Amino acid sequence: MREETLTNKIVIAERDNIAAVIGNGKVAEFYVHRGEIILGDVFLAQVENILPSIEAAFVNVGIDKMGFLHAQDVSGKGALQDKLKPKQKLVVQVVKEPVGHKGPRVTTEISLPGRFLVLMPNEVGVNVSKKITSAKERARLKSVVNLLKPVGVGVIVRTEAEGQTEAEIQEDLEILLEKWNNIVTAAESMEPPSLLYRDQDLLYRVIREACNENTQEIVVDTGFALNRVQNLLQTWHMNKDINVTLYKGSEPLLVAMDIHKEIKAALQMKVNLPSGGYLFIQTTEALTVIDVNSGKFTNSATQDETILKTNLEAVKEIARQLRLRNIGGMIIVDFIDMTNRIDKLAMMEALELAMDEDKAKPQVGQLSDLGLVEMTRHRQGQAISEIFAKRCPHCQGNGYIMEDIKFASSTAEGEYRAKAAKIKLPMNGKKNNKFNKFNNNQNEFKPAKEEMVQEEKLESQSNPSIEAQAEAEEIKQEKETKTKNSRKPRFDKKKIKKEVTNENLAQTVVTQGAEIEPVIVPKQELVEIKTEEVAEGNASVKENEKATRTKRPNKGSSSRKTRTPRKNVKKENEE
């Protein structure tokens, strides 16, 4: 007999298409019927592409993603090109639901499960479940099925058939044969791609898979579901002591039974253990990693005892979480390191016993020197995270968002450095140079705003190309302001004489009867006046440039400029 002592209550919410199996006050497994493609669906597909390099073909099943059909899943002998042709009609069954960017995996080996038997139309022979240990019972069931089944089909006897009568087995076999005949007739009359058969609804599947002799109560949320459950239990001659109740509350059934909290907890990465430790479960596309931590568990006398108790608690919770979350594929568990060999054997034995109750048949590897355990679990349907959660549209499930990285081009960097080199930086506010007294006096009269602008230009270096252009414009403006401010009025005798003559002309008295005649200056005189003004302006600019030169000439330069003594400069200024 199969040992499933944990299952004692089943909650079926037909309105939400969700069912939960509760054992010892905790949810042990979820059944969810959602999505376009469900495990066990039978489709009439069309072969789209054949790839001999990977020995597989892609078939169209009526959704956006193509179904993957491996050569091993195609019945018959010979190469894949000989068994399949493009645009060929094919009856396939879904063995793995679509996950992420991958489409569903399909097979041509159809299997229709029943309560006591599994019908395989493309196979031959009869097989009996290995969990039936009695040799006499195995021989009886095999002989009964051989007499009842038609020629050319295969049958697998399930564990639930142990102790059942011939009439009950025959009734189950007739139901399965009728389903297969309906699939064949539908395939002949329909065009691909189309759905030919879908496994019975959620209630039928849960009663067939989860209900056993240890079930004590079944709770449903509709009157129609109540009648169906009672009819199924009576038809299959199951335990008559099972209490079937109808929920009549105002809240949803899953909320009233606190199952919604278990769904939310199953979507979290951290799982707390009873003694204070915790598990950290993280699922990726390649594998699932489970990390065991002692946390706040410090009640044991020794460290070895604390580690052993934490690992044993983790073993039970890991087995429950794998079923609850429906995690498949490669799984790596990082247990706390143990030094005692006896403790390691006790932990691995507890892990094997905890995994025996899983119908997905996980295969557990050995404990490595680093405290890692590798295992694989057959994927059955979609994981709970794929049903009740979706990826973040911003980070795509990575958990972080990349910032925009701005890189400066080589030309912009060069321009920036060239412009920055032309800016004169004061050393602690002053330059200790005896040749720069004139410039130092001018810098004292500069406004504080210009110094702040230069400091901000040097500090802000986020975008060199833009800052180089701005700095070039500012340098031009500064030079223009310097030249304008540095110009001093020059004493000119000719200019003063002209102004005096103009003033004398303006002071002439005009009588009432006299006529005012316009004074017309000839063009030649105007041109001469303008040229004289331009020459005077250029001479003043040259003198100012000589006065503002503060840079010391290079010592290695061959051509050195002669300096005029200060006395001569004073005499020239006085003249």
XYZ file of C-alpha atoms in Angstrom:
575
model
C 0.000 0.000 0.000
C 1.138 3.543 -0.641
C 2.065 5.516 2.439
C 0.587 9.009 2.298
C -0.226 9.832 5.885
C 0.002 13.580 5.384
C -3.024 13.930 3.144
C -6.122 14.414 5.275
C -8.055 17.295 3.695
C -8.785 18.496 0.144
C -10.115 21.975 -0.688
C -11.529 22.463 -4.202
C -12.463 25.969 -5.388
C -14.148 25.376 -8.729
C -14.873 29.053 -9.208
C -11.145 29.843 -9.126
C -9.922 26.561 -10.701
C -7.578 26.053 -7.747
C -7.390 23.096 -5.368
C -5.153 22.481 -2.375
C -4.167 19.302 -0.549
C -3.652 19.972 3.173
C -1.637 17.675 5.397
C -1.129 18.171 9.136
C -2.384 21.748 8.945
C -0.071 22.787 6.068
C -0.675 22.957 2.343
C 1.277 20.156 0.695
C 0.334 20.609 -2.977
C -1.583 22.883 -5.327
C -3.655 21.931 -8.386
C -4.258 24.783 -10.818
C -6.063 24.682 -14.168
C -5.064 27.838 -16.002
C -3.483 28.680 -19.318
C -3.952 27.952 -22.998
C -2.076 24.658 -22.803
C -2.402 22.231 -19.906
C -0.398 19.129 -19.234
C -2.025 16.116 -20.923
C -3.808 17.994 -23.730
C -4.027 16.180 -27.078
C -3.683 18.289 -30.253
C -3.937 17.708 -33.959
C -0.706 19.433 -34.991
C 1.105 20.130 -38.256
C 4.821 19.603 -38.825
C 6.436 22.939 -39.651
C 10.164 22.276 -39.618
C 12.463 19.239 -39.304
C 15.987 19.723 -37.947
C 18.164 16.617 -38.429
C 21.116 18.344 -36.704
C 19.349 18.176 -33.335
C 17.085 15.226 -34.206
C 13.932 17.173 -33.510
C 10.995 18.771 -35.242
C 8.798 21.771 -34.532
C 5.030 21.393 -34.821
C 2.245 23.958 -34.817
C -0.260 23.391 -32.000
C -2.202 26.633 -32.403
C -0.289 29.046 -30.141
C 2.470 31.581 -30.700
C 5.236 29.163 -29.693
C 5.924 26.005 -31.657
C 5.806 22.616 -29.984
C 9.115 20.761 -29.636
C 9.045 17.124 -30.776
C 12.199 15.066 -30.205
C 13.063 12.051 -32.328
C 12.773 9.750 -29.291
C 9.165 10.871 -28.811
C 8.154 9.831 -32.336
C 6.863 6.265 -32.609
C 8.368 4.056 -35.279
C 11.814 3.047 -36.470
C 14.248 4.780 -38.781
C 15.557 8.301 -39.172
C 13.463 11.315 -38.300
C 13.242 12.422 -41.943
C 11.744 9.044 -42.839
C 9.112 9.197 -40.098
C 8.047 12.829 -40.550
C 7.493 15.136 -43.505
C 6.740 18.881 -43.640
C 3.030 19.840 -43.461
C 2.185 16.378 -42.150
C -0.768 15.966 -39.758
C 0.199 14.528 -36.407
C -1.637 13.685 -33.167
C 0.538 14.801 -30.251
C 0.159 15.136 -26.492
C 1.660 17.798 -24.221
C 4.181 16.338 -21.764
C 5.702 19.668 -20.628
C 3.902 22.986 -20.509
C 5.497 26.111 -22.065
C 8.004 27.808 -19.778
C 9.373 31.311 -20.379
C 10.428 31.685 -24.005
C 10.250 27.920 -24.608
C 7.259 26.278 -26.211
C 5.543 23.100 -25.036
C 7.186 19.726 -25.433
C 4.994 17.147 -27.142
C 5.094 13.458 -27.942
C 3.282 11.077 -30.271
C 3.073 8.407 -27.553
C -0.410 9.157 -26.234
C -1.333 8.108 -22.683
C -4.817 8.513 -21.163
C -4.896 8.161 -17.360
C -7.843 6.686 -15.510
C -8.597 5.849 -11.905
C -7.076 2.352 -11.975
C -5.489 2.092 -15.445
C -3.495 4.139 -17.947
C -4.287 3.484 -21.614
C -1.414 3.745 -24.137
C -2.849 3.214 -27.657
C 0.511 3.174 -29.498
C 2.143 0.656 -27.161
C 1.632 -3.061 -26.535
C 1.669 -5.223 -23.425
C 0.611 -4.823 -19.806
C 2.732 -3.331 -17.012
C 1.975 -3.259 -13.293
C 3.034 -0.537 -10.859
C 6.175 -1.336 -8.887
C 4.537 -0.117 -5.698
C 2.344 -3.226 -5.696
C 4.737 -5.555 -3.909
C 2.592 -8.700 -3.636
C 3.557 -11.148 -6.380
C 0.165 -12.866 -6.245
C -1.733 -9.582 -6.635
C 0.493 -8.498 -9.500
C -0.156 -11.760 -11.371
C -3.925 -11.451 -10.819
C -4.135 -7.889 -12.088
C -1.995 -8.635 -15.125
C -4.112 -11.635 -16.141
C -7.366 -9.702 -15.699
C -6.184 -6.797 -17.867
C -4.849 -9.142 -20.586
C -8.291 -10.707 -20.905
C -10.141 -7.366 -21.011
C -8.015 -5.146 -23.223
C -8.277 -5.200 -27.044
C -5.347 -6.281 -29.205
C -2.826 -3.637 -30.209
C -3.036 -1.325 -27.183
C -0.951 -1.077 -24.049
C -2.162 -0.710 -20.453
C -0.418 0.278 -17.216
C -2.022 -0.898 -13.968
C -1.879 1.859 -11.352
C -1.299 1.400 -7.628
C -4.972 2.248 -6.905
C -6.032 -0.965 -8.721
C -4.680 -3.121 -5.892
C -7.586 -5.053 -4.341
C -10.145 -3.894 -6.958
C -12.557 -6.325 -8.602
C -12.603 -7.283 -12.265
C -15.817 -5.319 -12.897
C -14.308 -2.085 -11.575
C -11.197 -2.511 -13.714
C -13.325 -3.297 -16.783
C -15.463 -0.195 -16.263
C -12.387 2.016 -16.065
C -10.916 0.435 -19.203
C -14.136 1.001 -21.179
C -14.135 4.710 -20.261
C -10.549 5.087 -21.506
C -11.248 3.245 -24.777
C -14.237 5.493 -25.423
C -12.050 8.595 -24.957
C -9.515 7.268 -27.457
C -12.178 6.540 -30.054
C -13.472 10.102 -29.736
C -9.946 11.441 -30.297
C -9.491 9.352 -33.459
C -12.821 10.427 -34.970
C -12.146 14.086 -34.163
C -8.683 13.919 -35.777
C -10.183 12.619 -39.018
C -12.791 15.379 -39.264
C -10.809 18.424 -38.074
C -8.012 20.480 -39.603
C -4.737 21.267 -37.820
C -3.985 22.911 -35.504
C -6.868 22.068 -33.158
C -7.476 20.709 -29.656
C -8.752 17.120 -29.707
C -8.913 16.216 -26.026
C -8.350 17.860 -22.652
C -8.143 15.984 -19.400
C -11.198 16.180 -17.212
C -11.843 19.297 -15.205
C -10.092 20.183 -11.976
C -12.476 18.328 -9.671
C -12.150 15.027 -11.542
C -8.368 15.294 -11.640
C -7.974 16.130 -7.934
C -10.255 13.279 -6.801
C -8.425 10.867 -9.088
C -4.896 11.923 -8.094
C -5.102 13.114 -4.476
C -7.982 11.279 -2.842
C -7.005 8.078 -1.002
C -7.829 6.046 2.086
C -6.255 8.685 4.377
C -8.486 11.524 3.138
C -10.850 12.670 5.859
C -12.649 15.700 4.369
C -13.355 17.316 0.990
C -14.573 20.934 0.887
C -16.159 22.435 -2.253
C -17.684 25.828 -3.029
C -20.623 24.934 -5.358
C -23.608 22.598 -5.104
C -22.842 21.082 -8.510
C -19.334 20.199 -7.330
C -20.795 18.594 -4.208
C -23.014 16.241 -6.264
C -20.149 15.335 -8.605
C -17.789 14.488 -5.746
C -20.373 12.229 -4.147
C -21.031 10.439 -7.468
C -17.327 9.900 -8.136
C -16.715 8.507 -4.653
C -19.633 6.146 -5.054
C -18.606 5.034 -8.538
C -15.027 4.318 -7.518
C -16.077 2.634 -4.257
C -13.801 4.817 -2.235
C -13.772 5.369 1.503
C -17.313 5.997 2.682
C -16.068 7.803 5.806
C -14.947 10.837 3.773
C -16.899 13.931 4.823
C -17.930 16.043 1.813
C -19.021 19.541 2.815
C -20.268 22.611 0.942
C -18.828 25.985 1.910
C -21.566 28.632 2.294
C -19.616 31.631 3.582
C -19.582 35.120 2.056
C -15.799 35.211 1.575
C -14.059 33.178 -1.141
C -13.236 29.641 -0.089
C -9.479 30.106 -0.474
C -9.557 33.227 1.713
C -11.692 31.620 4.398
C -9.317 28.623 4.597
C -6.211 30.905 4.611
C -4.919 29.217 1.480
C -4.265 32.582 -0.178
C -1.587 33.197 2.468
C 0.114 29.940 1.526
C 0.121 31.006 -2.134
C 1.765 34.330 -1.262
C 4.290 32.613 1.000
C 5.166 30.160 -1.782
C 6.117 33.102 -4.003
C 8.658 34.405 -1.483
C 12.335 33.434 -1.585
C 12.740 33.134 2.188
C 11.085 30.275 4.102
C 11.301 30.204 7.891
C 11.934 26.962 9.797
C 10.287 26.120 13.149
C 13.462 26.374 15.249
C 14.610 29.755 13.931
C 16.549 28.747 10.809
C 15.443 29.584 7.308
C 15.719 28.515 3.684
C 16.564 30.790 0.783
C 15.061 29.451 -2.466
C 15.965 31.125 -5.751
C 14.852 29.778 -9.126
C 16.591 30.647 -12.386
C 16.172 29.410 -15.921
C 19.044 26.951 -15.569
C 18.479 25.546 -12.062
C 17.066 26.144 -8.586
C 19.340 26.880 -5.625
C 18.289 26.246 -2.005
C 20.485 27.607 0.787
C 20.068 26.355 4.379
C 20.921 28.756 7.223
C 20.787 28.236 10.987
C 19.548 31.768 11.634
C 18.571 32.302 15.289
C 18.590 28.608 16.260
C 21.000 28.384 19.215
C 19.104 26.206 21.735
C 21.228 23.069 21.309
C 24.090 22.138 23.626
C 26.749 21.779 20.918
C 27.345 23.173 17.471
C 27.085 19.746 15.799
C 23.676 19.181 17.369
C 22.467 22.585 16.191
C 23.614 21.904 12.625
C 22.032 18.433 12.551
C 18.644 19.655 13.825
C 18.624 22.549 11.366
C 19.448 20.268 8.421
C 16.773 17.726 9.420
C 14.146 20.470 9.629
C 15.333 21.780 6.281
C 14.957 18.332 4.664
C 11.233 18.140 5.502
C 10.564 21.706 4.411
C 12.510 21.299 1.158
C 10.437 18.253 0.192
C 7.230 20.203 0.885
C 8.367 23.323 -0.968
C 9.320 21.368 -4.095
C 5.816 19.936 -4.316
C 4.141 23.173 -3.281
C 5.990 25.340 -5.793
C 6.094 22.584 -8.429
C 9.809 23.178 -9.043
C 11.330 21.030 -11.774
C 14.689 20.533 -13.432
C 18.077 20.691 -11.722
C 18.041 21.499 -7.991
C 21.112 22.159 -5.813
C 20.788 22.254 -2.006
C 23.501 23.859 0.104
C 23.237 22.278 3.560
C 25.187 23.471 6.576
C 28.586 21.738 6.650
C 28.784 18.743 8.982
C 31.931 17.016 10.171
C 30.397 13.872 11.664
C 29.824 11.084 9.145
C 26.920 9.648 11.150
C 25.108 12.979 10.972
C 25.615 13.086 7.199
C 24.114 9.610 6.768
C 21.143 10.503 8.984
C 20.446 13.621 6.933
C 20.659 11.819 3.568
C 18.382 9.032 4.817
C 15.804 11.580 5.958
C 16.022 13.285 2.552
C 15.373 10.038 0.677
C 12.344 9.243 2.862
C 10.913 12.739 2.420
C 11.222 12.513 -1.379
C 9.446 9.153 -1.612
C 6.043 10.791 -1.256
C 6.626 13.026 -4.287
C 4.875 11.774 -7.443
C 7.386 13.581 -9.649
C 10.005 10.991 -8.622
C 12.996 13.231 -7.834
C 16.411 11.621 -8.149
C 18.756 12.543 -5.289
C 22.526 12.544 -5.769
C 25.309 12.152 -3.236
C 26.480 14.670 -0.653
C 29.618 16.395 -1.913
C 32.601 17.461 0.179
C 31.317 21.037 0.076
C 27.963 20.083 1.597
C 26.025 20.275 -1.689
C 23.325 17.833 -2.781
C 22.272 17.621 -6.417
C 18.853 16.352 -7.428
C 16.534 16.399 -10.429
C 12.751 16.566 -10.389
C 10.449 15.844 -13.300
C 8.508 18.927 -14.305
C 4.727 18.489 -14.037
C 2.877 21.498 -15.341
C 3.784 25.096 -14.656
C 5.486 26.273 -11.499
C 3.416 28.363 -9.113
C 5.609 31.391 -9.811
C 4.774 31.171 -13.517
C 1.032 31.075 -12.805
C 0.597 33.686 -10.068
C 3.482 36.049 -10.895
C 4.961 37.818 -13.881
C 8.294 39.368 -14.616
C 8.932 43.001 -13.822
C 8.616 45.028 -17.048
C 11.458 47.340 -15.986
C 14.198 44.943 -14.844
C 12.919 41.784 -16.631
C 13.310 39.750 -13.454
C 16.951 40.663 -12.853
C 16.257 42.655 -9.712
C 18.204 45.746 -10.811
C 18.003 48.421 -13.507
C 21.084 49.441 -15.474
C 21.855 53.143 -15.685
C 22.728 54.956 -18.901
C 26.506 55.083 -19.242
C 27.749 58.199 -21.063
C 31.137 57.756 -22.706
C 33.172 60.729 -23.981
C 34.549 60.506 -27.496
C 38.275 60.926 -28.174
C 37.829 64.231 -30.055
C 35.700 65.749 -27.311
C 38.219 64.733 -24.655
C 41.057 66.276 -26.592
C 39.180 69.537 -27.081
C 38.344 69.656 -23.414
C 41.942 69.178 -22.316
C 43.203 71.801 -24.755
C 40.691 74.383 -23.510
C 41.259 73.486 -19.843
C 45.033 73.967 -20.261
C 44.502 77.590 -21.332
C 42.714 78.510 -18.091
C 45.030 80.174 -15.549
C 44.674 78.640 -12.102
C 45.727 80.764 -9.090
C 47.948 79.062 -6.491
C 46.197 79.649 -3.157
C 44.602 82.801 -4.514
C 47.942 84.465 -5.531
C 50.899 83.904 -7.852
C 54.306 84.457 -6.318
C 55.955 85.974 -9.358
C 57.825 89.267 -9.317
C 57.050 89.838 -12.993
C 53.265 89.566 -12.511
C 52.560 92.540 -10.276
C 50.556 94.310 -12.920
C 48.327 91.290 -13.538
C 47.900 90.700 -9.816
C 46.610 94.242 -9.422
C 44.114 93.668 -12.194
C 42.945 90.333 -10.749
C 42.124 92.023 -7.466
C 39.492 94.132 -9.213
C 37.841 91.156 -10.937
C 34.351 90.357 -9.632
C 33.885 87.286 -7.470
C 31.434 85.836 -9.946
C 34.122 85.264 -12.585
C 36.252 83.280 -10.101
C 33.252 81.130 -9.158
C 32.535 80.438 -12.830
C 36.117 79.257 -13.406
C 35.986 76.948 -10.365
C 32.654 75.491 -11.457
C 34.027 74.892 -14.951
C 36.914 72.845 -13.574
C 34.815 70.873 -11.079
C 32.036 69.861 -13.464
C 33.490 67.301 -15.843
C 30.443 65.146 -16.563
C 30.315 65.966 -20.306
C 33.669 67.219 -21.669
C 32.471 68.017 -25.190
C 29.737 70.421 -24.064
C 31.882 72.021 -21.356
C 34.766 72.637 -23.792
C 32.492 74.641 -26.099
C 31.077 76.645 -23.190
C 34.557 77.358 -21.837
C 35.803 78.549 -25.226
C 32.944 81.052 -25.469
C 33.545 82.287 -21.930
C 37.276 82.745 -22.604
C 36.470 84.873 -25.653
C 34.080 87.012 -23.624
C 36.672 87.469 -20.875
C 39.315 88.605 -23.375
C 36.927 91.127 -24.890
C 36.049 92.539 -21.471
C 39.765 92.752 -20.557
C 40.656 94.667 -23.691
C 37.755 97.092 -23.199
C 38.525 97.686 -19.514
C 42.297 98.006 -20.059
C 41.987 100.816 -22.619
C 43.027 104.173 -21.069
C 42.345 107.620 -22.540
C 45.419 109.051 -24.274
C 46.450 112.714 -24.150
C 46.331 114.060 -27.716
C 47.045 117.709 -28.495
C 45.509 117.605 -31.995
C 42.281 116.110 -30.689
C 42.034 118.771 -27.979
C 42.588 121.566 -30.528
C 39.795 120.185 -32.707
C 37.450 119.999 -29.721
C 38.289 123.598 -28.827
C 37.599 124.784 -32.372
C 34.316 122.892 -32.362
C 33.360 124.533 -29.079
C 34.244 127.965 -30.514
C 32.105 127.257 -33.545
C 29.235 126.204 -31.319
C 29.491 129.467 -29.365
C 28.950 131.723 -32.415
C 25.900 133.939 -32.078
C 23.200 133.773 -34.739
C 21.039 136.782 -35.365
C 17.348 136.677 -36.069
C 17.456 137.652 -39.720
C 20.463 135.599 -40.596
C 20.119 132.426 -42.544
C 21.627 129.207 -41.204
C 23.722 127.540 -43.860
C 24.678 123.881 -43.445
C 28.353 123.175 -43.134
C 29.308 120.417 -45.516
C 32.595 118.694 -44.852
C 34.231 117.193 -47.908
C 34.694 113.443 -48.099
C 38.462 113.563 -48.097
C 38.556 115.308 -44.721
C 36.144 112.704 -43.222
C 38.312 109.841 -44.436
C 41.423 111.449 -42.961
C 39.713 111.943 -39.564
C 38.591 108.295 -39.459
C 42.024 106.961 -40.379
C 43.611 109.060 -37.656
C 41.140 107.698 -35.060
C 41.793 104.115 -36.112
C 45.556 104.602 -35.944
C 45.261 106.124 -32.466
C 43.109 103.216 -31.283
C 45.584 100.612 -32.572
C 48.496 102.400 -30.915
C 46.682 102.422 -27.586
C 45.877 98.687 -27.883
C 49.554 97.875 -28.558
C 50.672 99.848 -25.534
C 48.124 98.070 -23.345
C 49.227 94.647 -24.613
C 52.840 95.468 -23.756
C 51.788 96.527 -20.291
C 49.742 93.333 -19.667
C 52.494 90.865 -20.608
C 53.310 88.985 -17.412
C 54.618 85.655 -18.597
C 58.264 85.050 -18.014
C 60.144 84.028 -21.171
C 61.519 80.506 -21.370
C 65.034 80.129 -20.147
C 66.062 77.939 -23.061
C 64.779 80.280 -25.760
C 67.495 81.832 -27.930
C 65.689 85.105 -28.681
C 65.234 87.091 -25.473
C 63.377 90.385 -25.406
C 65.126 93.374 -23.905
C 63.474 95.036 -20.987
C 63.242 98.760 -20.703
C 64.122 100.161 -17.306
C 61.386 101.567 -15.180
C 62.889 105.083 -15.214
C 62.536 105.330 -18.976
C 58.950 104.135 -18.760
C 58.177 106.888 -16.237
C 59.777 109.555 -18.453
C 57.724 108.441 -21.444
C 54.534 108.520 -19.430
C 55.330 112.041 -18.183
C 55.943 113.229 -21.737
